[in-house]
Each structure stands twice: as structure tokens, then as C-alpha cells.
């Protein structure tokens, strides 16, 4: 992948479309903004805040350099979901952070997604 990489693709298996971003920081900010809308338990939320909150770009760069991709899993409503961050050469690349596109499935609709309160350190004030 080295040499042909032009961006970073992120997704949450079974919940979002894969979306590619020009910068790793924007990809992580978008992933975190989307994860925050899911009904995660406290432990899962705190774990993902560590991975995708402040300092996440440097941590993720280290994972990508070592493993080529970052795969994290969690259980949501009885199903294992995989979060993926990987370098990509395909696009189109989003130039700025934005929430990931949700899949239009009954399972995603049943998640009762919520708006995170307050300021998002990466995306600014979140709007509906």
C-alpha cells in the first residue's frame, strides 16, 4: 500500500458505509463523532474515547505503521461489530470531518441513535 496511499478509510461493520478521508485526523474525528451516537455502555465508550479521542492520530499512526490497519471490535445489541481504519488508495476522499453515512437497515434504525451533548473537540458544535 505504501506509495499508492492517498487517504484513510474508516467503517463500523454493519452500521456505516466505508468512508475515505484525505487525512487521518479527519477520518478519526468522523469515526469518533459517529461512535458517540451509538448506545455504547460506559466501559466501551471510555475505551473508544481512548482510541479516538485526544491524541488518537498519533496512536492510530503507530498501529497502522505496525499492523497496516487498525481493527477493534465491540458488541452492540448482541452482535459483534468491527471498527476498521486503514490506508486506502480509493476515493472519493472527504476533505473535512463528517459523520459516517449510516446503513439503511432495520438493525441500524433500531439502535435509537442519539446526539452527543456539547462540543466535539474535532467537529465543533454538533448539529442535528
Coordinates of N, CA, C and O in Angstrom, one line a residue:
X1 N 0.8 -1.2 0.0 CA 0.0 0.0 0.0 C 0.9 1.3 0.0 O 0.5 2.3 -0.5
X2 N 2.1 1.2 0.5 CA 2.9 2.4 0.5 C 3.2 2.8 -0.9 O 3.4 2.0 -1.8
X3 N 3.2 4.1 -1.1 CA 3.4 4.7 -2.4 C 2.1 5.0 -3.1 O 2.0 5.9 -3.8
X4 N 1.1 4.1 -2.9 CA -0.2 4.3 -3.6 C -1.3 4.9 -2.7 O -2.3 5.2 -3.1
X5 N -0.9 5.0 -1.4 CA -1.9 5.5 -0.4 C -2.2 7.0 -0.7 O -1.3 7.8 -0.9
X6 N -3.5 7.3 -0.7 CA -3.9 8.7 -0.8 C -4.8 9.2 0.3 O -5.1 10.3 0.4
X7 N -5.3 8.3 1.2 CA -6.2 8.6 2.2 C -6.4 7.5 3.2 O -5.6 6.6 3.2
X8 N -7.4 7.6 4.0 CA -7.7 6.7 5.1 C -9.2 6.3 5.0 O -10.1 7.2 5.0
X9 N -9.5 5.0 5.0 CA -10.9 4.5 5.0 C -11.3 4.1 6.4 O -10.5 3.4 7.1
X10 N -12.5 4.4 6.8 CA -13.0 4.0 8.1 C -14.4 3.5 8.0 O -15.1 3.9 7.1
X11 N -14.7 2.5 8.9 CA -16.1 2.0 8.8 C -16.4 1.3 10.2 O -15.5 1.0 10.9
X12 N -17.7 1.1 10.4 CA -18.2 0.3 11.5 C -19.0 -0.7 10.9 O -20.1 -0.4 10.4
X13 N -18.6 -2.0 11.0 CA -19.2 -3.1 10.3 C -20.7 -3.2 10.7 O -21.0 -3.2 11.9
X14 N -21.5 -3.3 9.7 CA -23.0 -3.4 9.9 C -23.7 -2.2 10.3 O -24.9 -2.2 10.5
X15 N -23.0 -1.1 10.5 CA -23.6 0.2 10.9 C -23.4 1.3 9.9 O -24.3 2.1 9.7
X16 N -22.2 1.4 9.4 CA -21.9 2.5 8.5 C -21.3 2.1 7.2 O -20.8 1.0 7.1
X17 N -21.4 2.9 6.2 CA -20.7 2.8 4.9 C -19.3 3.0 5.2 O -18.9 3.7 6.1
X18 N -18.4 2.4 4.4 CA -17.0 2.8 4.4 C -16.8 4.2 3.8 O -17.4 4.4 2.7
X19 N -16.1 5.0 4.5 CA -15.9 6.4 4.0 C -14.4 6.7 4.0 O -13.7 6.3 5.0
X20 N -13.9 7.3 3.0 CA -12.5 7.6 2.9 C -12.3 9.1 3.1 O -13.0 9.9 2.6
X21 N -11.2 9.4 3.8 CA -10.8 10.8 4.1 C -9.4 11.1 3.6 O -8.6 10.2 3.6
X22 N -9.2 12.4 3.3 CA -7.8 12.8 2.9 C -6.8 12.7 4.0 O -5.7 12.4 3.8
X23 N -7.3 13.0 5.3 CA -6.3 13.0 6.4 C -6.8 12.0 7.4 O -8.0 11.8 7.6
X24 N -5.8 11.4 8.1 CA -6.1 10.5 9.2 C -6.9 11.2 10.4 O -7.8 10.6 10.9
X25 N -6.5 12.4 10.7 CA -7.1 13.2 11.7 C -8.6 13.3 11.4 O -9.5 13.2 12.3
X26 N -9.0 13.7 10.2 CA -10.4 13.8 9.8 C -11.1 12.5 9.9 O -12.3 12.4 10.3
X27 N -10.5 11.4 9.4 CA -11.1 10.1 9.5 C -11.4 9.7 10.9 O -12.5 9.2 11.2
X28 N -10.5 9.9 11.8 CA -10.7 9.5 13.2 C -11.7 10.4 13.9 O -12.6 9.9 14.6
X29 N -11.7 11.7 13.6 CA -12.7 12.6 14.1 C -14.1 12.2 13.7 O -15.1 12.2 14.5
X30 N -14.2 11.8 12.4 CA -15.5 11.4 11.9 C -16.0 10.1 12.5 O -17.2 9.9 12.9
X31 N -15.1 9.1 12.7 CA -15.4 7.9 13.3 C -15.8 8.1 14.8 O -16.8 7.5 15.2
X32 N -15.1 8.9 15.5 CA -15.5 9.2 16.9 C -16.8 9.9 17.0 O -17.6 9.5 17.9
X33 N -17.1 10.8 16.1 CA -18.4 11.5 16.2 C -19.5 10.5 15.9 O -20.6 10.6 16.5
X34 N -19.3 9.6 15.1 CA -20.3 8.5 14.8 C -20.4 7.6 15.9 O -21.6 7.2 16.4
X35 N -19.3 7.1 16.5 CA -19.4 6.2 17.6 C -20.1 6.8 18.8 O -20.8 6.1 19.5
X36 N -19.9 8.1 19.0 CA -20.6 8.7 20.2 C -22.1 8.7 20.1 O -22.8 8.9 21.1
X37 N -22.6 8.5 18.9 CA -24.1 8.4 18.8 C -24.7 7.0 19.0 O -25.9 6.9 19.2
X38 N -23.8 6.0 19.2 CA -24.3 4.7 19.4 C -24.5 4.4 20.9 O -23.9 5.0 21.7
X39 N -25.4 3.5 21.2 CA -25.7 3.2 22.6 C -24.7 2.3 23.2 O -25.0 1.2 23.6
X40 N -23.5 2.8 23.4 CA -22.4 2.1 24.0 C -22.5 2.1 25.5 O -22.9 3.1 26.0
X41 N -22.1 1.1 26.1 CA -22.0 1.1 27.6 C -20.8 2.0 28.0 O -20.0 2.4 27.2
X42 N -20.7 2.3 29.3 CA -19.7 3.2 29.8 C -18.3 2.7 29.5 O -17.4 3.4 29.0
X43 N -18.1 1.4 29.7 CA -16.8 0.8 29.5 C -16.4 0.9 28.0 O -15.2 1.3 27.7
X44 N -17.3 0.5 27.1 CA -17.0 0.6 25.7 C -16.7 2.1 25.3 O -15.8 2.4 24.6
X45 N -17.6 3.0 25.8 CA -17.4 4.4 25.5 C -16.0 4.9 25.9 O -15.3 5.5 25.1
X46 N -15.6 4.6 27.1 CA -14.3 5.0 27.6 C -13.2 4.4 26.8 O -12.2 5.1 26.6
X47 N -13.3 3.2 26.5 CA -12.3 2.5 25.7 C -12.1 3.2 24.3 O -11.0 3.5 23.9
X48 N -13.2 3.5 23.7 CA -13.1 4.1 22.3 C -12.8 5.6 22.4 O -12.2 6.1 21.5
X49 N -13.1 6.2 23.6 CA -12.6 7.6 23.8 C -11.1 7.6 23.8 O -10.4 8.5 23.3
X50 N -10.5 6.6 24.4 CA -9.0 6.5 24.5 C -8.5 6.3 23.0 O -7.6 7.0 22.6
X51 N -9.1 5.4 22.3 CA -8.6 5.2 20.9 C -8.9 6.3 20.0 O -8.1 6.6 19.1
X52 N -10.0 7.0 20.1 CA -10.4 8.0 19.1 C -10.5 9.4 19.6 O -10.9 10.3 18.9
X53 N -10.2 9.6 20.9 CA -10.3 11.0 21.5 C -9.0 11.7 21.3 O -8.2 11.4 20.4
X54 N -8.6 12.6 22.2 CA -7.4 13.4 22.1 C -6.2 12.5 22.0 O -6.0 11.5 22.7
X55 N -5.3 12.8 21.1 CA -4.1 12.1 20.8 C -4.3 10.9 19.9 O -3.3 10.1 19.7
X56 N -5.5 10.7 19.4 CA -5.8 9.5 18.6 C -5.0 9.4 17.3 O -4.6 8.3 16.9
X57 N -4.7 10.5 16.7 CA -4.0 10.4 15.4 C -2.6 9.7 15.6 O -2.3 8.8 14.8
X58 N -1.9 10.1 16.6 CA -0.6 9.5 16.8 C -0.7 8.1 17.2 O 0.1 7.2 16.7
X59 N -1.6 7.7 18.0 CA -1.8 6.3 18.4 C -2.2 5.5 17.2 O -1.6 4.4 16.9
X60 N -3.1 6.0 16.4 CA -3.5 5.2 15.2 C -2.4 5.1 14.1 O -2.2 4.1 13.5
X61 N -1.6 6.2 14.0 CA -0.5 6.1 13.1 C 0.5 5.0 13.5 O 1.0 4.3 12.6
X62 N 0.7 4.8 14.8 CA 1.6 3.8 15.3 C 1.0 2.4 14.9 O 1.7 1.5 14.5
X63 N -0.3 2.2 15.1 CA -1.0 0.9 14.8 C -0.8 0.7 13.3 O -0.5 -0.4 12.9
X64 N -1.1 1.7 12.5 CA -1.0 1.5 11.0 C 0.4 1.2 10.6 O 0.6 0.3 9.7
X65 N 1.4 1.8 11.1 CA 2.8 1.6 10.8 C 3.1 0.1 11.1 O 3.9 -0.5 10.4
X66 N 2.6 -0.4 12.3 CA 3.0 -1.7 12.7 C 2.2 -2.8 12.0 O 2.7 -3.8 11.6
X67 N 0.8 -2.6 12.0 CA -0.1 -3.7 11.5 C -0.7 -3.4 10.1 O -1.4 -4.3 9.6
X68 N -0.6 -2.2 9.6 CA -1.2 -1.9 8.3 C -2.6 -1.5 8.4 O -3.2 -0.9 7.4
X69 N -3.3 -1.8 9.5 CA -4.7 -1.4 9.7 C -5.0 -1.5 11.2 O -4.3 -2.1 11.9
X70 N -6.1 -0.8 11.6 CA -6.5 -0.9 13.0 C -7.9 -1.5 13.0 O -8.8 -1.0 12.3
X71 N -8.0 -2.6 13.6 CA -9.3 -3.3 13.8 C -9.6 -3.4 15.3 O -8.8 -3.9 16.1
X72 N -10.8 -2.9 15.6 CA -11.3 -3.0 17.0 C -12.7 -3.6 17.0 O -13.5 -3.3 16.1
X73 N -13.0 -4.4 17.9 CA -14.4 -5.0 17.9 C -15.1 -4.6 19.2 O -14.5 -4.3 20.2
X74 N -16.4 -4.6 19.1 CA -17.3 -4.4 20.3 C -18.6 -5.1 20.0 O -18.9 -5.5 18.9
X75 N -19.3 -5.3 21.1 CA -20.6 -6.0 21.0 C -21.7 -4.9 21.2 O -21.7 -4.1 22.1
X76 N -22.7 -4.9 20.2 CA -23.8 -4.0 20.3 C -25.0 -4.7 20.0 O -25.1 -5.3 18.9
X77 N -26.0 -4.7 20.9 CA -27.2 -5.4 20.7 C -27.1 -6.9 20.3 O -27.7 -7.4 19.4
X78 N -26.1 -7.5 21.0 CA -25.9 -9.0 20.8 C -25.1 -9.3 19.5 O -24.9 -10.5 19.2
X79 N -24.6 -8.3 18.8 CA -23.8 -8.6 17.6 C -22.4 -8.0 17.7 O -22.3 -6.9 18.2
X80 N -21.4 -8.8 17.3 CA -20.0 -8.2 17.3 C -19.9 -7.3 16.1 O -20.3 -7.7 15.0
X81 N -19.4 -6.1 16.3 CA -19.1 -5.2 15.3 C -17.6 -4.9 15.2 O -17.0 -4.9 16.2
X82 N -17.1 -4.6 14.0 CA -15.7 -4.4 13.8 C -15.5 -2.9 13.3 O -16.2 -2.6 12.3
X83 N -14.7 -2.2 14.0 CA -14.3 -0.9 13.5 C -13.0 -1.0 12.8 O -12.1 -1.7 13.3
X84 N -12.9 -0.4 11.6 CA -11.7 -0.6 10.8 C -11.2 0.8 10.4 O -12.0 1.7 9.9
X85 N -9.9 1.0 10.5 CA -9.2 2.2 10.0 C -8.1 1.6 9.2 O -7.3 0.8 9.7
X86 N -8.0 2.0 7.9 CA -6.9 1.5 7.1 C -6.5 2.6 6.0 O -7.4 3.4 5.6
X87 N -5.3 2.5 5.6 CA -4.9 3.4 4.5 C -5.6 2.9 3.2 O -6.0 1.7 3.1
X88 N -5.9 3.8 2.3 CA -6.6 3.5 1.1 C -6.1 4.3 -0.1 O -5.6 5.4 0.1
X89 N -6.2 3.8 -1.3 CA -5.9 4.5 -2.5 C -7.2 4.8 -3.3 O -7.1 5.3 -4.4
X90 N -8.3 4.4 -2.7 CA -9.6 4.6 -3.4 C -10.3 5.8 -2.8 O -10.1 6.2 -1.7
X91 N -11.2 6.3 -3.5 CA -12.0 7.5 -3.1 C -13.4 7.4 -3.4 O -13.8 6.3 -3.6
X92 N -14.1 8.4 -3.5 CA -13.7 9.8 -3.3 C -13.3 10.1 -1.8 O -13.8 9.4 -0.9
X93 N -12.3 11.0 -1.7 CA -11.9 11.3 -0.3 C -12.6 12.5 0.2 O -12.7 13.6 -0.5
X94 N -13.1 12.4 1.4 CA -13.8 13.6 2.0 C -12.7 14.5 2.5 O -11.7 14.1 3.1
X95 N -12.9 15.8 2.2 CA -11.8 16.8 2.6 C -11.9 17.3 4.0 O -10.9 17.9 4.5
X96 N -13.0 17.1 4.7 CA -13.2 17.5 6.1 C -14.0 16.5 6.9 O -14.6 15.6 6.3
X97 N -13.9 16.6 8.2 CA -14.6 15.6 9.0 C -16.1 15.7 8.8 O -16.7 16.7 8.6
X98 N -16.8 14.5 8.9 CA -18.3 14.5 8.8 C -18.7 13.1 9.4 O -17.9 12.2 9.4
X99 N -19.8 13.1 10.0 CA -20.3 11.8 10.5 C -20.4 10.8 9.4 O -20.7 11.1 8.2
X100 N -20.1 9.5 9.7 CA -20.1 8.5 8.7 C -21.6 8.2 8.3 O -22.5 8.3 9.1
X101 N -21.8 7.8 7.0 CA -23.1 7.5 6.5 C -23.6 6.2 7.1 O -22.9 5.2 7.0
X102 N -24.7 6.2 7.7 CA -25.3 5.0 8.3 C -25.9 4.2 7.3 O -26.5 4.7 6.3
X103 N -25.9 2.9 7.5 CA -26.5 1.9 6.6 C -28.0 2.1 6.8 O -28.5 2.3 7.9
X104 N -28.8 1.9 5.8 CA -30.3 2.0 5.9 C -30.8 0.6 6.1 O -31.3 0.0 5.1
X105 N -30.7 0.1 7.3 CA -31.2 -1.3 7.6 C -32.1 -1.2 8.9 O -31.9 -0.2 9.7
X106 N -33.0 -2.1 9.1 CA -33.8 -2.1 10.3 C -32.9 -2.2 11.6 O -33.2 -1.6 12.6
X107 N -31.8 -3.0 11.5 CA -30.9 -3.1 12.7 C -30.3 -1.7 13.1 O -30.3 -1.4 14.3
X108 N -29.9 -0.9 12.1 CA -29.4 0.4 12.4 C -30.5 1.3 12.9 O -30.3 2.0 13.9
X109 N -31.6 1.2 12.3 CA -32.8 2.1 12.7 C -33.2 1.7 14.2 O -33.6 2.6 14.9
X110 N -33.0 0.5 14.6 CA -33.4 0.1 15.9 C -32.4 0.5 17.0 O -32.6 0.4 18.2
X111 N -31.2 1.1 16.6 CA -30.2 1.4 17.6 C -30.6 2.7 18.4 O -30.0 2.9 19.4
X112 N -31.6 3.4 18.0 CA -32.0 4.6 18.8 C -30.9 5.5 19.0 O -30.5 5.9 20.1
X113 N -30.3 5.9 17.9 CA -29.1 6.8 17.9 C -29.4 8.1 18.5 O -30.5 8.6 18.4
X114 N -28.5 8.7 19.2 CA -28.7 10.0 19.9 C -27.6 10.9 19.5 O -26.5 10.6 19.1
X115 N -27.9 12.2 19.8 CA -26.9 13.3 19.5 C -26.1 13.4 20.8 O -26.6 13.6 21.9
X116 N -24.7 13.4 20.6 CA -23.9 13.7 21.8 C -24.1 15.1 22.2 O -24.2 16.0 21.4
X117 N -24.0 15.3 23.5 CA -24.2 16.7 24.0 C -22.9 17.5 24.0 O -21.9 16.9 24.1
X118 N -23.1 18.8 23.8 CA -21.9 19.7 24.0 C -21.0 19.7 22.8 O -21.3 19.4 21.7
X119 N -19.8 20.3 23.0 CA -18.8 20.5 22.0 C -18.1 19.2 21.6 O -17.8 18.4 22.5
X120 N -17.8 19.0 20.4 CA -17.0 17.9 19.9 C -15.6 18.5 19.6 O -15.6 19.5 18.9
X121 N -14.5 18.0 20.3 CA -13.3 18.7 20.1 C -12.7 18.7 18.7 O -11.9 19.5 18.3
X122 N -13.3 17.8 17.8 CA -12.8 17.7 16.5 C -13.8 18.3 15.5 O -13.4 19.0 14.5
X123 N -15.1 18.2 15.7 CA -16.1 18.7 14.7 C -16.7 20.0 15.2 O -17.5 20.5 14.4
X124 N -16.4 20.5 16.3 CA -17.1 21.7 16.8 C -18.5 21.3 17.4 O -18.8 20.2 17.6
X125 N -19.3 22.3 17.5 CA -20.7 22.1 18.0 C -21.4 21.2 17.0 O -21.5 21.4 15.8
X126 N -22.0 20.1 17.6 CA -22.7 19.1 16.7 C -24.1 19.6 16.5 O -24.7 20.2 17.4
X127 N -24.5 19.5 15.3 CA -25.9 19.9 14.9 C -26.7 18.7 14.5 O -26.1 17.7 14.0
X128 N -28.0 18.8 14.6 CA -28.9 17.7 14.2 C -28.9 17.5 12.7 O -28.7 18.4 11.9

